[in-house]
XYZ file of N, CA and C in Angstrom:
321
model
N 8.975 69.260 182.448
C 8.499 70.435 181.743
C 7.183 70.859 182.375
N 7.049 72.153 182.643
C 5.804 72.570 183.278
C 4.658 72.543 182.266
N 3.456 72.493 182.792
C 2.266 72.314 181.962
C 2.042 73.471 180.995
N 2.361 74.686 181.435
C 2.160 75.852 180.569
C 3.100 75.786 179.365
N 4.364 75.495 179.623
C 5.340 75.384 178.528
C 4.953 74.238 177.596
N 4.538 73.119 178.154
C 4.132 71.972 177.349
C 2.915 72.316 176.490
N 1.954 73.026 177.072
C 0.762 73.433 176.318
C 1.142 74.367 175.174
N 2.092 75.268 175.415
C 2.555 76.187 174.375
C 3.231 75.409 173.238
N 4.121 74.481 173.584
C 4.776 73.662 172.564
C 3.746 72.877 171.758
N 2.772 72.312 172.449
C 1.727 71.537 171.791
C 0.979 72.396 170.772
N 0.565 73.594 171.187
C -0.191 74.468 170.298
C 0.642 74.912 169.091
N 1.891 75.269 169.330
C 2.734 75.740 168.234
C 3.019 74.634 167.216
N 3.285 73.428 167.702
C 3.569 72.338 166.768
C 2.297 71.805 166.121
N 1.163 71.965 166.775
C -0.102 71.599 166.151
C -0.341 72.517 164.949
N -0.044 73.808 165.109
C -0.165 74.750 163.990
C 0.803 74.362 162.872
N 2.031 74.018 163.226
C 3.029 73.620 162.228
C 2.540 72.418 161.421
N 2.012 71.422 162.102
C 1.516 70.219 161.416
C 0.303 70.565 160.557
N -0.550 71.445 161.054
C -1.714 71.861 160.268
C -1.272 72.553 158.973
N -0.282 73.427 159.071
C 0.245 74.105 157.877
C 0.798 73.069 156.894
N 1.559 72.118 157.407
C 2.135 71.088 156.540
C 1.054 70.258 155.854
N -0.034 70.000 156.569
C -1.058 69.092 156.057
C -2.106 69.764 155.175
N -2.363 71.052 155.367
C -3.520 71.647 154.706
C -3.221 72.691 153.644
N -2.035 73.228 153.625
C -1.711 74.265 152.635
C -1.585 73.643 151.249
N -1.929 74.427 150.243
C -1.792 73.969 148.857
C -0.436 74.324 148.270
N 0.390 75.009 149.039
C 1.714 75.421 148.564
C 2.630 74.204 148.440
N 3.776 74.416 147.815
C 4.763 73.339 147.727
C 5.201 72.942 149.134
N 5.720 71.760 149.263
C 6.164 71.301 150.584
C 7.237 72.229 151.146
N 8.103 72.728 150.297
C 9.143 73.644 150.757
C 8.533 74.913 151.346
N 7.517 75.459 150.703
C 6.835 76.660 151.228
C 6.064 76.322 152.506
N 5.491 75.137 152.572
C 4.783 74.735 153.791
C 5.749 74.620 154.957
N 6.976 74.145 154.701
C 7.979 74.085 155.765
C 8.302 75.479 156.291
N 8.394 76.464 155.399
C 8.614 77.842 155.831
C 7.493 78.285 156.769
N 6.264 78.005 156.374
C 5.114 78.379 157.203
C 5.106 77.647 158.533
N 5.453 76.371 158.503
C 5.505 75.589 159.743
C 6.552 76.172 160.677
N 7.705 76.532 160.127
C 8.775 77.104 160.948
C 8.312 78.366 161.672
N 7.520 79.174 161.008
C 7.053 80.426 161.615
C 6.234 80.171 162.886
N 5.614 79.014 162.977
C 4.813 78.713 164.179
C 5.679 78.397 165.393
N 6.938 78.020 165.162
C 7.825 77.729 166.305
C 9.134 78.503 166.229
N 9.098 79.660 165.572
C 10.302 80.445 165.325
C 11.065 80.828 166.591
N 10.370 81.097 167.685
C 11.067 81.547 168.894
C 11.262 80.446 169.938
N 11.034 79.210 169.547
C 11.296 78.083 170.442
C 12.773 77.723 170.336
N 13.359 77.330 171.449
C 14.768 76.941 171.494
C 14.880 75.510 172.007
N 15.974 74.833 171.683
C 16.143 73.464 172.161
C 15.996 73.333 173.683
N 16.443 74.329 174.430
C 16.343 74.267 175.890
C 14.898 74.254 176.392
N 13.934 74.581 175.518
C 12.526 74.561 175.907
C 11.997 73.140 176.081
N 12.768 72.158 175.621
C 12.387 70.751 175.760
C 13.157 70.151 176.929
N 12.486 69.390 177.767
C 13.164 68.778 178.908
C 13.633 67.356 178.614
N 13.408 66.906 177.432
C 13.746 65.555 177.006
C 14.876 65.654 175.973
N 15.972 64.941 176.207
C 17.142 65.028 175.324
C 16.834 64.584 173.900
N 16.023 63.569 173.748
C 15.680 63.089 172.407
C 14.864 64.143 171.652
N 13.936 64.779 172.350
C 13.143 65.838 171.723
C 14.031 67.034 171.373
N 14.962 67.369 172.253
C 15.910 68.454 171.970
C 16.716 68.130 170.716
N 17.200 66.918 170.622
C 18.011 66.504 169.468
C 17.197 66.565 168.175
N 15.957 66.127 168.229
C 15.102 66.184 167.044
C 14.867 67.627 166.633
N 14.590 68.483 167.618
C 14.359 69.888 167.315
C 15.618 70.537 166.733
N 16.770 70.226 167.300
C 18.031 70.760 166.774
C 18.262 70.294 165.334
N 17.902 69.062 165.046
C 18.024 68.525 163.680
C 17.132 69.325 162.729
N 15.898 69.589 163.144
C 14.973 70.373 162.320
C 15.576 71.756 162.052
N 16.012 72.420 163.123
C 16.578 73.765 162.971
C 17.805 73.775 162.070
N 18.708 72.832 162.276
C 19.941 72.842 161.480
C 19.654 72.592 160.003
N 18.669 71.750 159.725
C 18.358 71.454 158.325
C 17.569 72.578 157.661
N 16.852 73.367 158.465
C 16.086 74.482 157.907
C 16.894 75.775 157.813
N 18.057 75.815 158.424
C 18.822 77.069 158.461
C 20.241 76.918 157.921
N 20.474 75.941 157.099
C 21.853 75.729 156.656
C 22.345 76.792 155.680
N 21.454 77.471 154.956
C 21.842 78.589 154.096
C 21.678 79.862 154.923
N 22.736 80.607 155.119
C 22.717 81.762 156.023
C 22.416 83.070 155.287
N 21.270 83.685 155.628
C 20.868 84.993 155.093
C 20.039 85.744 156.120
N 20.327 85.623 157.407
C 19.453 86.182 158.433
C 18.415 85.150 158.784
N 17.760 85.295 159.931
C 16.904 84.223 160.448
C 15.795 83.809 159.477
N 14.907 84.700 159.114
C 13.798 84.319 158.239
C 14.304 84.044 156.830
N 15.159 84.913 156.310
C 15.656 84.726 154.954
C 16.423 83.424 154.797
N 17.130 82.991 155.840
C 17.874 81.737 155.724
C 16.917 80.556 155.598
N 15.773 80.641 156.250
C 14.769 79.574 156.125
C 14.267 79.509 154.690
N 13.877 80.667 154.147
C 13.363 80.716 152.778
C 14.427 80.237 151.787
N 15.651 80.713 151.954
C 16.732 80.323 151.049
C 17.010 78.824 151.136
N 17.032 78.303 152.343
C 17.278 76.867 152.533
C 16.158 76.053 151.910
N 14.917 76.438 152.178
C 13.782 75.673 151.659
C 13.732 75.706 150.133
N 14.079 76.845 149.532
C 14.087 76.935 148.061
C 15.088 75.972 147.444
N 16.164 75.678 148.168
C 17.223 74.828 147.619
C 17.026 73.340 147.902
N 16.090 72.983 148.752
C 15.989 71.567 149.124
C 15.099 70.779 148.169
N 15.438 69.518 148.052
C 14.665 68.601 147.207
C 13.346 68.254 147.902
N 12.433 67.692 147.129
C 11.171 67.238 147.706
C 11.427 66.164 148.760
N 12.399 65.295 148.499
C 12.715 64.218 149.437
C 13.214 64.778 150.773
N 14.127 65.741 150.710
C 14.632 66.338 151.953
C 13.522 67.084 152.685
N 12.680 67.804 151.941
C 11.561 68.522 152.561
C 10.626 67.538 153.270
N 10.375 66.396 152.642
C 9.516 65.383 153.256
C 10.142 64.818 154.532
N 11.465 64.630 154.529
C 12.147 64.138 155.735
C 12.002 65.129 156.892
N 12.170 66.412 156.602
C 12.056 67.423 157.658
C 10.614 67.501 158.151
N 9.666 67.432 157.237
C 8.249 67.429 157.635
C 7.962 66.237 158.545
N 8.568 65.100 158.245
C 8.405 63.912 159.081
C 8.981 64.136 160.479
N 10.147 64.801 160.555
C 10.723 65.137 161.866
C 9.762 66.023 162.663
N 9.161 67.010 161.992
C 8.223 67.912 162.671
C 7.018 67.137 163.175
N 6.462 66.257 162.342
C 5.321 65.440 162.758
C 5.699 64.540 163.926
N 6.843 63.888 163.849
C 7.282 62.996 164.937
C 7.443 63.754 166.246
N 8.039 64.943 166.162
C 8.211 65.750 167.376
C 6.861 66.162 167.922
N 5.945 66.573 167.050
C 4.600 66.930 167.507
C 3.925 65.763 168.213
N 4.050 64.568 167.667
C 3.408 63.397 168.281
C 3.970 63.120 169.675
N 5.277 63.317 169.855
C 5.871 63.141 171.190
C 5.408 64.227 172.152
N 5.304 65.449 171.651
C 4.793 66.550 172.481
C 3.346 66.263 172.858
N 2.552 65.829 171.895
C 1.131 65.538 172.142
C 0.969 64.438 173.181
N 1.803 63.414 173.101
C 1.746 62.325 174.071
C 2.021 62.844 175.486
N 3.062 63.660 175.627
C 3.373 64.249 176.943
C 2.261 65.173 177.402
N 1.739 65.971 176.484
C 0.682 66.941 176.801
C -0.562 66.219 177.326
N -0.952 65.186 176.638
C -2.182 64.481 177.039
C -1.976 63.640 178.300
N -0.780 63.157 178.531
C -0.546 62.378 179.759
C -0.420 63.273 180.991
N -0.136 64.576 180.765
C -0.009 65.488 181.907
C -1.332 66.142 182.261
N -2.342 65.983 181.397
C -3.652 66.640 181.644
C -4.470 65.891 182.655
């Protein structure tokens, strides 16, 4: 992965983690906000198969209710339990930590 793309992924997921950690909204609403920080990222943007799989898992779990791109996120998040929301937040944090590790080792 080139350094520019890696830096972009790092910044976007850092924002996602910040939203998850600092907002006073419900975890489900924080997931919506986190998603907005990486809305235009695609699995192919990752050069690591494990990272791609984790990202695909996040996307599939956040978009399982179909109502258009943004609306499906909101609809899905409204329907999920606190436990499921926490699992997805954990996936986002784990992916960010892997991105951060690659980002810092490439600097």
